mmCIF file of C-alpha atoms in Angstrom:
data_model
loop_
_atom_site.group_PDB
_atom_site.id
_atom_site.type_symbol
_atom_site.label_atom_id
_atom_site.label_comp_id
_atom_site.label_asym_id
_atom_site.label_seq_id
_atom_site.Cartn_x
_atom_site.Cartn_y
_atom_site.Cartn_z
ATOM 1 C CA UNK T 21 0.000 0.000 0.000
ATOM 2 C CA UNK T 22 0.933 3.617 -0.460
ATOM 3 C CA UNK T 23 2.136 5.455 2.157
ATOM 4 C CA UNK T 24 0.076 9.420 1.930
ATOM 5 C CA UNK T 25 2.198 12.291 1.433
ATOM 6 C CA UNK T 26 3.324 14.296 4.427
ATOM 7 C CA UNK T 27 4.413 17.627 4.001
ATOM 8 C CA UNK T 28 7.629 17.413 6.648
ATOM 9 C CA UNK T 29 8.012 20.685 6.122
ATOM 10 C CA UNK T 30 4.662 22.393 6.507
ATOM 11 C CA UNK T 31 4.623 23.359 10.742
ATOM 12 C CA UNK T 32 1.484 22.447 12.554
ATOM 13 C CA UNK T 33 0.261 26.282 12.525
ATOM 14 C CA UNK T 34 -0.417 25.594 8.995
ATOM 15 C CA UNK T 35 -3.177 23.246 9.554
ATOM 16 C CA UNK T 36 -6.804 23.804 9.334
ATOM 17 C CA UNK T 37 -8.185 25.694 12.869
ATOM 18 C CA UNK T 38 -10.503 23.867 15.226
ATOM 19 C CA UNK T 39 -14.140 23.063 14.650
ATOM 20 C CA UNK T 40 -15.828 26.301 15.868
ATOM 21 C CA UNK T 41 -19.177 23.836 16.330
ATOM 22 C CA UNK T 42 -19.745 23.374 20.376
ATOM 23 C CA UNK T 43 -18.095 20.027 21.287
ATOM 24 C CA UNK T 44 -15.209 18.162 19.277
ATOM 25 C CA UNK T 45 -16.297 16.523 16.191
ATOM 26 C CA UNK T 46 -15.873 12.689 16.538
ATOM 27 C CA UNK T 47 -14.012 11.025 13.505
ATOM 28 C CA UNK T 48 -13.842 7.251 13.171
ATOM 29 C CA UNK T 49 -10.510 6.570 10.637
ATOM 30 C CA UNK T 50 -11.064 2.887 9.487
ATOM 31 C CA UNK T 51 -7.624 1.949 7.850
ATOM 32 C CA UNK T 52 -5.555 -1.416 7.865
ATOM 33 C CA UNK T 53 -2.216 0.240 7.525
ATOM 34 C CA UNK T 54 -1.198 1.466 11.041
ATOM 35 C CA UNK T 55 1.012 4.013 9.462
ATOM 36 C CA UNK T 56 -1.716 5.403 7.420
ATOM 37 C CA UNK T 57 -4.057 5.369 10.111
ATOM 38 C CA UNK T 58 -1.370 6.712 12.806
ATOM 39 C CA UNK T 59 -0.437 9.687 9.980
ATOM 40 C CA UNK T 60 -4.469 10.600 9.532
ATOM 41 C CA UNK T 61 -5.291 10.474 13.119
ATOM 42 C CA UNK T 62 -2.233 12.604 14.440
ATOM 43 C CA UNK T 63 -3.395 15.621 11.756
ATOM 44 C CA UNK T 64 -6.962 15.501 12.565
ATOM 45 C CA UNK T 65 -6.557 15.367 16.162
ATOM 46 C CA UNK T 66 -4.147 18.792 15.934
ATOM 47 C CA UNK T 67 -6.993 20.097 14.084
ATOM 48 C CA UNK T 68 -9.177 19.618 17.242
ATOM 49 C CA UNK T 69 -11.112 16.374 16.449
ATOM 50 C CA UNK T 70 -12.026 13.590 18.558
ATOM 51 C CA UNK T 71 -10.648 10.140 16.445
ATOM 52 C CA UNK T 72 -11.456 6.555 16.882
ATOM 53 C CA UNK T 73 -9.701 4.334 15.073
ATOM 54 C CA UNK T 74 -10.337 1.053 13.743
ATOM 55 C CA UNK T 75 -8.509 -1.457 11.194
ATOM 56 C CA UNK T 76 -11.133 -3.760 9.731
ATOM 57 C CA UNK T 77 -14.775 -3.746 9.141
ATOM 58 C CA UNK T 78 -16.608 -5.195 11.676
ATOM 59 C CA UNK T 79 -14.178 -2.965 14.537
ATOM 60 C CA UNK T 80 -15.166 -0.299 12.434
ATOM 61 C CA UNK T 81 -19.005 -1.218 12.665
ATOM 62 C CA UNK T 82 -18.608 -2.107 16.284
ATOM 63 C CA UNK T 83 -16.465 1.187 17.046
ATOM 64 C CA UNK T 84 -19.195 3.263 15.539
ATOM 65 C CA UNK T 85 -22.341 1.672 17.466
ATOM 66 C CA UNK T 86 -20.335 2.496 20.705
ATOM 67 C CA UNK T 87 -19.379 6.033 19.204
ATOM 68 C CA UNK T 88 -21.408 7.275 17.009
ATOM 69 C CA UNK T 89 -19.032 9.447 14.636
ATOM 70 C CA UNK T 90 -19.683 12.874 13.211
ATOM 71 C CA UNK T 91 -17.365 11.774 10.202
ATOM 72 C CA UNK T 92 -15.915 8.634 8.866
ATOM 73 C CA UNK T 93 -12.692 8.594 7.409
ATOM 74 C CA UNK T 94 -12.936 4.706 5.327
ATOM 75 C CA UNK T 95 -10.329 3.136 3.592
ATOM 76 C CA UNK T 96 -11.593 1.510 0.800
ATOM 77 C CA UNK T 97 -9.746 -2.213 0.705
ATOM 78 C CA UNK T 98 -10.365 -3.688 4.059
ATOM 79 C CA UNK T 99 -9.879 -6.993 5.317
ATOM 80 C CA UNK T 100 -13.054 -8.972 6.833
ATOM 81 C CA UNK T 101 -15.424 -6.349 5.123
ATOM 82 C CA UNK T 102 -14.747 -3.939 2.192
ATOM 83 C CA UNK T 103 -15.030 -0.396 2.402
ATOM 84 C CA UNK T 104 -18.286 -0.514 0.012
ATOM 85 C CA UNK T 105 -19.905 -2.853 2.325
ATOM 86 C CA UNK T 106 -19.129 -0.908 5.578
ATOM 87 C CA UNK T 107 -20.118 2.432 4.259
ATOM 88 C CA UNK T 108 -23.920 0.479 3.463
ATOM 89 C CA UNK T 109 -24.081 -0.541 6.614
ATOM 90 C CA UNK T 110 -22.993 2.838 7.972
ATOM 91 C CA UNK T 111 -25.866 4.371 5.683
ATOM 92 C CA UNK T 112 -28.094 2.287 6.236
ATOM 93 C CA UNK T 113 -28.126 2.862 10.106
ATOM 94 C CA UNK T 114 -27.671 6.693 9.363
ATOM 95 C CA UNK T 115 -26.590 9.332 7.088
ATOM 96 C CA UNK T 116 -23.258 10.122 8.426
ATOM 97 C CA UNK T 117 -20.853 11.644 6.089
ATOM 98 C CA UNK T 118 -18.361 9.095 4.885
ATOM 99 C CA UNK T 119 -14.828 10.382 3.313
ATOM 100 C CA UNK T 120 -13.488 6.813 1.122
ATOM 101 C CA UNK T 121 -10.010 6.683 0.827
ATOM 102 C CA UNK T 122 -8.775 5.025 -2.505
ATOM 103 C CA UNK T 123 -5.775 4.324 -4.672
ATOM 104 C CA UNK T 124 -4.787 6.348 -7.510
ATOM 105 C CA UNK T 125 -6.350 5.762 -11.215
ATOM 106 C CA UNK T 126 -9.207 3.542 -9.268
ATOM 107 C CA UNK T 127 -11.761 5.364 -10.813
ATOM 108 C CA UNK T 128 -14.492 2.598 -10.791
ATOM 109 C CA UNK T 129 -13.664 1.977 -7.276
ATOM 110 C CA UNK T 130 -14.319 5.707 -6.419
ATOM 111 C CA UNK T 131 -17.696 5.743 -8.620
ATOM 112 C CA UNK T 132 -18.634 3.113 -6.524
ATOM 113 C CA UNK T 133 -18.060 4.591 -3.184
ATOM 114 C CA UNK T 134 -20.110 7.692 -4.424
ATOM 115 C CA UNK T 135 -22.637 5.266 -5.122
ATOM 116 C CA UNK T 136 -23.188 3.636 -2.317
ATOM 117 C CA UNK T 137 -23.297 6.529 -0.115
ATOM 118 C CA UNK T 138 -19.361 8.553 0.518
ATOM 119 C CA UNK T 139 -19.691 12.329 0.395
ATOM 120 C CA UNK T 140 -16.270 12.599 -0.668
ATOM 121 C CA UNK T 141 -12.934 10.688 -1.808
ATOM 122 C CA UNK T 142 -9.102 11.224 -1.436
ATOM 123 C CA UNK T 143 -6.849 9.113 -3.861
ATOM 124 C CA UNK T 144 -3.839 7.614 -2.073
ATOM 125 C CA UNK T 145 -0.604 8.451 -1.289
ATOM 126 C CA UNK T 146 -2.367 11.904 -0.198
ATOM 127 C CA UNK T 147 -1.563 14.743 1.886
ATOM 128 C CA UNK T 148 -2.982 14.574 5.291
ATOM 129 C CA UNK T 149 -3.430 18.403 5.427
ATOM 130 C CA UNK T 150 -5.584 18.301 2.399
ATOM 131 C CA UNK T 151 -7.832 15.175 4.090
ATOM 132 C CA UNK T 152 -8.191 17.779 7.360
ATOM 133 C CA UNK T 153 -9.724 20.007 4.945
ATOM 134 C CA UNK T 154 -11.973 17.550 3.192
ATOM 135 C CA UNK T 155 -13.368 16.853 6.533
ATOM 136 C CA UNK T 156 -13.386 19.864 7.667
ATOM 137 C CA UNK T 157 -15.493 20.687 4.079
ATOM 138 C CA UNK T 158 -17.867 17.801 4.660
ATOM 139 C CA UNK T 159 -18.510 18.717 8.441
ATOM 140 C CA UNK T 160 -19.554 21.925 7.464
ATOM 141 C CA UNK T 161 -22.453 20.517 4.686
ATOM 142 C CA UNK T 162 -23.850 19.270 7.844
ATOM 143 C CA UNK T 163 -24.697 23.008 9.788
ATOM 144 C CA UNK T 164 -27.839 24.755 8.952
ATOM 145 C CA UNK T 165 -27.767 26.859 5.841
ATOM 146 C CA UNK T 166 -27.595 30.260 6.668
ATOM 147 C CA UNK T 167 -30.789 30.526 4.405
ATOM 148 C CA UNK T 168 -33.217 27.927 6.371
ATOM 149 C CA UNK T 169 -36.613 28.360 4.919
ATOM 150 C CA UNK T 170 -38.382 25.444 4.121
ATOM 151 C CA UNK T 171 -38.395 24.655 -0.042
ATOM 152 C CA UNK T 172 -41.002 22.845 -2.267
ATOM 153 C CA UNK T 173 -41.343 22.719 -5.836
ATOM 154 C CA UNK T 174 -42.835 19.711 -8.287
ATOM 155 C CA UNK T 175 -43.643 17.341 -5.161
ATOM 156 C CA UNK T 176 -40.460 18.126 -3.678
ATOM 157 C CA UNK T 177 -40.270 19.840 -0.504
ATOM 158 C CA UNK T 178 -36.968 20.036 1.803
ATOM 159 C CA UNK T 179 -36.482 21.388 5.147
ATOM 160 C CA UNK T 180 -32.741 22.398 5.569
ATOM 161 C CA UNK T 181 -33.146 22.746 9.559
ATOM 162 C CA UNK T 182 -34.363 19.218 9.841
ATOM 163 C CA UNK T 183 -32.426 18.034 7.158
ATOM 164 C CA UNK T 184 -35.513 16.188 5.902
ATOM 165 C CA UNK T 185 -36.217 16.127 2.343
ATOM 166 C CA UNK T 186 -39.354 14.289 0.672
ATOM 167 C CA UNK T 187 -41.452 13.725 -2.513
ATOM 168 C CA UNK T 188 -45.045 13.995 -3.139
ATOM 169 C CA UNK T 189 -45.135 13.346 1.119
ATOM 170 C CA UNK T 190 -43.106 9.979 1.357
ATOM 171 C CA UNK T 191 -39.244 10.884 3.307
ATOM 172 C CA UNK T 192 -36.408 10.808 0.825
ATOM 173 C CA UNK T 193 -33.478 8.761 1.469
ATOM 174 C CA UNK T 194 -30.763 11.228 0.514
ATOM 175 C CA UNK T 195 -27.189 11.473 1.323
ATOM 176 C CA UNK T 196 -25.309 14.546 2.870
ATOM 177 C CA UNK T 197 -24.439 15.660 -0.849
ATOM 178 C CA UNK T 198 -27.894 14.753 -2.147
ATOM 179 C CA UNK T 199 -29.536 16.564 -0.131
ATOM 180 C CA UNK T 200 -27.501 19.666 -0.500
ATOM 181 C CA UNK T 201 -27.871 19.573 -3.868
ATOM 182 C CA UNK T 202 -31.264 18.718 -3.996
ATOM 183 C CA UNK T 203 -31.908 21.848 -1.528
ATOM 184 C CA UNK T 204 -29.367 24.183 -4.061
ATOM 185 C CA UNK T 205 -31.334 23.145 -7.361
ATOM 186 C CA UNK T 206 -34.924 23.848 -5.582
ATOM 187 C CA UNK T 207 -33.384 27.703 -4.456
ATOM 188 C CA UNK T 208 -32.227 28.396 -8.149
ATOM 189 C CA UNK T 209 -34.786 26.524 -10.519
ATOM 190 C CA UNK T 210 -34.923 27.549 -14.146
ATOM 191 C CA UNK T 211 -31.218 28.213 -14.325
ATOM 192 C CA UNK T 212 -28.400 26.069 -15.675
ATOM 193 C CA UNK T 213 -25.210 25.605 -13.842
ATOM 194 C CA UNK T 214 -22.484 23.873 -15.088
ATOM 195 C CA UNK T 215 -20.713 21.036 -12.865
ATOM 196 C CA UNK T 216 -17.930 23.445 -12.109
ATOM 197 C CA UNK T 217 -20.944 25.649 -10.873
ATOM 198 C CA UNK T 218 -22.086 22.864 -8.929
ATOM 199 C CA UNK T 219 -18.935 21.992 -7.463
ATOM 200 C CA UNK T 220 -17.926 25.361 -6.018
ATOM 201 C CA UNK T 221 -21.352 26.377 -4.954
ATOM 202 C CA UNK T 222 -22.453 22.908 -3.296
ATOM 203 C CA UNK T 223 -19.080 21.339 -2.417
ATOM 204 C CA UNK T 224 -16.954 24.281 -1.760
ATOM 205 C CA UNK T 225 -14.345 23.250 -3.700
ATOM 206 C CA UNK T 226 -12.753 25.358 -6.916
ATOM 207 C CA UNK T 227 -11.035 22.480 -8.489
ATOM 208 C CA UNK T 228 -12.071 18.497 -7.378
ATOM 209 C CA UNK T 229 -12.714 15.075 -10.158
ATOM 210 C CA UNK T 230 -15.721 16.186 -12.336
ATOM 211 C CA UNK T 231 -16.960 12.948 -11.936
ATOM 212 C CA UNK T 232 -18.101 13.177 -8.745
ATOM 213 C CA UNK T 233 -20.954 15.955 -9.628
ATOM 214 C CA UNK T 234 -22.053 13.506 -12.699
ATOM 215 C CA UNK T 235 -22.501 10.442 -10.142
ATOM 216 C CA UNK T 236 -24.512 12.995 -7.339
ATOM 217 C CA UNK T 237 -26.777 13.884 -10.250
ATOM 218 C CA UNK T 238 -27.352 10.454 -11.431
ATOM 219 C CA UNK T 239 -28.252 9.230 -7.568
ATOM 220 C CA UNK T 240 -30.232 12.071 -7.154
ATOM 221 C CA UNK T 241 -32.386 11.681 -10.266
ATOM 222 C CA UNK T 242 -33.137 8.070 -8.798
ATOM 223 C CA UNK T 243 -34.321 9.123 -5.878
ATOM 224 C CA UNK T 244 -36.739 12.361 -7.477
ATOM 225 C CA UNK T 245 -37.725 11.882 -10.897
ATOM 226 C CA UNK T 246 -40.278 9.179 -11.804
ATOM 227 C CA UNK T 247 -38.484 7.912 -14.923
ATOM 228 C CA UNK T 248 -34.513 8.951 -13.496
ATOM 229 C CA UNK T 249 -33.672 7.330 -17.408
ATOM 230 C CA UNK T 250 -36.086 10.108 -19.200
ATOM 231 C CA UNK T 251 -35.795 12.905 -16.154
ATOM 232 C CA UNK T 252 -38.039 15.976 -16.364
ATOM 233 C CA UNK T 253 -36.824 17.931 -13.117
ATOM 234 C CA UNK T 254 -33.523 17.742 -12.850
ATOM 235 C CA UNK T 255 -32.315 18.256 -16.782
ATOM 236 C CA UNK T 256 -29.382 18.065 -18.265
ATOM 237 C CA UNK T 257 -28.582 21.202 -20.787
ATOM 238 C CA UNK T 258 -26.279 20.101 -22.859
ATOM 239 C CA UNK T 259 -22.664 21.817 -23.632
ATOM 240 C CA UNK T 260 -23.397 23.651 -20.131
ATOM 241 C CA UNK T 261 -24.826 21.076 -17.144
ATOM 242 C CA UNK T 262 -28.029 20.896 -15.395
ATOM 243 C CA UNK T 263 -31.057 22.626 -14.783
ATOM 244 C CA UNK T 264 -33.642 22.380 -12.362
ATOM 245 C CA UNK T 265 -37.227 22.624 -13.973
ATOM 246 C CA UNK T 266 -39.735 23.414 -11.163
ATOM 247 C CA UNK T 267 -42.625 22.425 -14.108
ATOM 248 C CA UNK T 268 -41.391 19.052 -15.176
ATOM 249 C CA UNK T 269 -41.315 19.445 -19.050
ATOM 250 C CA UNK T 270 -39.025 17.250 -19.673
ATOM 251 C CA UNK T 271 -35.284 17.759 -21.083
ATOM 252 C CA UNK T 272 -34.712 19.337 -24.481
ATOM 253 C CA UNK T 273 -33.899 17.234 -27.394
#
């Protein structure tokens, strides 16, 4: 396994500050290589994080029903249980943000763990600063918007204090990302933004794999259009990206 990049040189004044949040974040860092795990745990526990650590899947699953984490950092290949299979059972108990760790060029592997639930990726050998800041990134999806009025359009309504989203009355199953997209699309229907749009306005990010907005669109289109292979609400314009249509029309030919 590859061994993440550590900047020897970069002082611990350069990291990331504290959570402001009351109460230190709890991050469970799931990783069979102790040096790995040992590198990711020291950085995000000098950026004032609470870490568990585990190096397998069922510690990790047992580790988190003792602890529930605000944040799991998951390491992809796993022995016992995969990372794919320990972020569904992670989901499927809760929607806690899940960062995947992968290697390199894996991009099937990292489609995958978008898929089945991760908020976020880092390809290995990494820098640990820039995984403090993906966290850090994540963590903040999860605060109330500053704008927290309740949104409906076509069926959909979402309330970003709850963090409840739902279609024609029946609760959505939506991850962190999902949801925050879902919420961003239903503030700014009839315009098209393109996935760098989408990117720095939902993720936060001004540069990040493409890819990933293309997969949260396709999950999200499961979950809200009728027919997510012919989708009238969330439509794709081509040349630019996607468009939220509040009437359902359908997409453009």
């Amino acid at each position: 396994m590859q061994q993440p990049h550590v900047p020897l040189t970069a002082p611990d004044s350069a990291l990331p500050a504290p959570p402001s949040a009351s109460g230190a974040a709890r991050v469970l860092v799931v990783d069979d290589d102790a040096t790995v795990a040992e590198v990711v745990a020291g950085y995000l526990g000098r950026a004032g994080y609470v870490v568990d650590r585990a190096d397998d899947g069922p510690t990790a699953l047992t580790r988190a029903a003792a602890h529930w984490p605000d944040l799991v950092v998951l390491d992809l290949m796993l022995p016992g249980m995969d990372g794919l299979e320990v972020c569904r059972r992670l989901r499927a108990r809760a929607a806690v943000p899940v960062v995947m760790l992968t290697a390199r060029g894996d991009e099937d592997d990292r489609i995958l763990g978008l898929e089945v639930g991760a908020d976020d990726y880092v390809t290995k050998p990494f820098s640990p600063r820039e995984l403090v800041l993906r966290v850090q990134s994540v963590l903040r999806r999860t605060r109330p918007a500053a704008d927290t009025r309740p949104l409906a359009a076509a069926g959909l309504t979402v309330d970003p204090t709850a963090r409840r989203a739902a279609k024609n009355g029946t609760a959505l199953a939506l991850t962190l990302r999902e949801f925050d997209l879902l919420a961003f699309f239903l503030r700014h229907p009839g315009r098209a933004y393109s996935r760098e749009d989408l990117m720095r306005e939902v993720w936060g990010w001004d540069f990040g794999d493409l890819s990933t907005v293309t997969v949260h669109v396709r999950r999200l289109r499961g979950k809200v259009e009728d027919d997510p292979a012919r989708p009238r609400l969330i439509q794709t314009v081509w040349g630019v990206g996607y468009r939220f249509d509040a009437s359902g029309r359908g997409e453009e030919g």
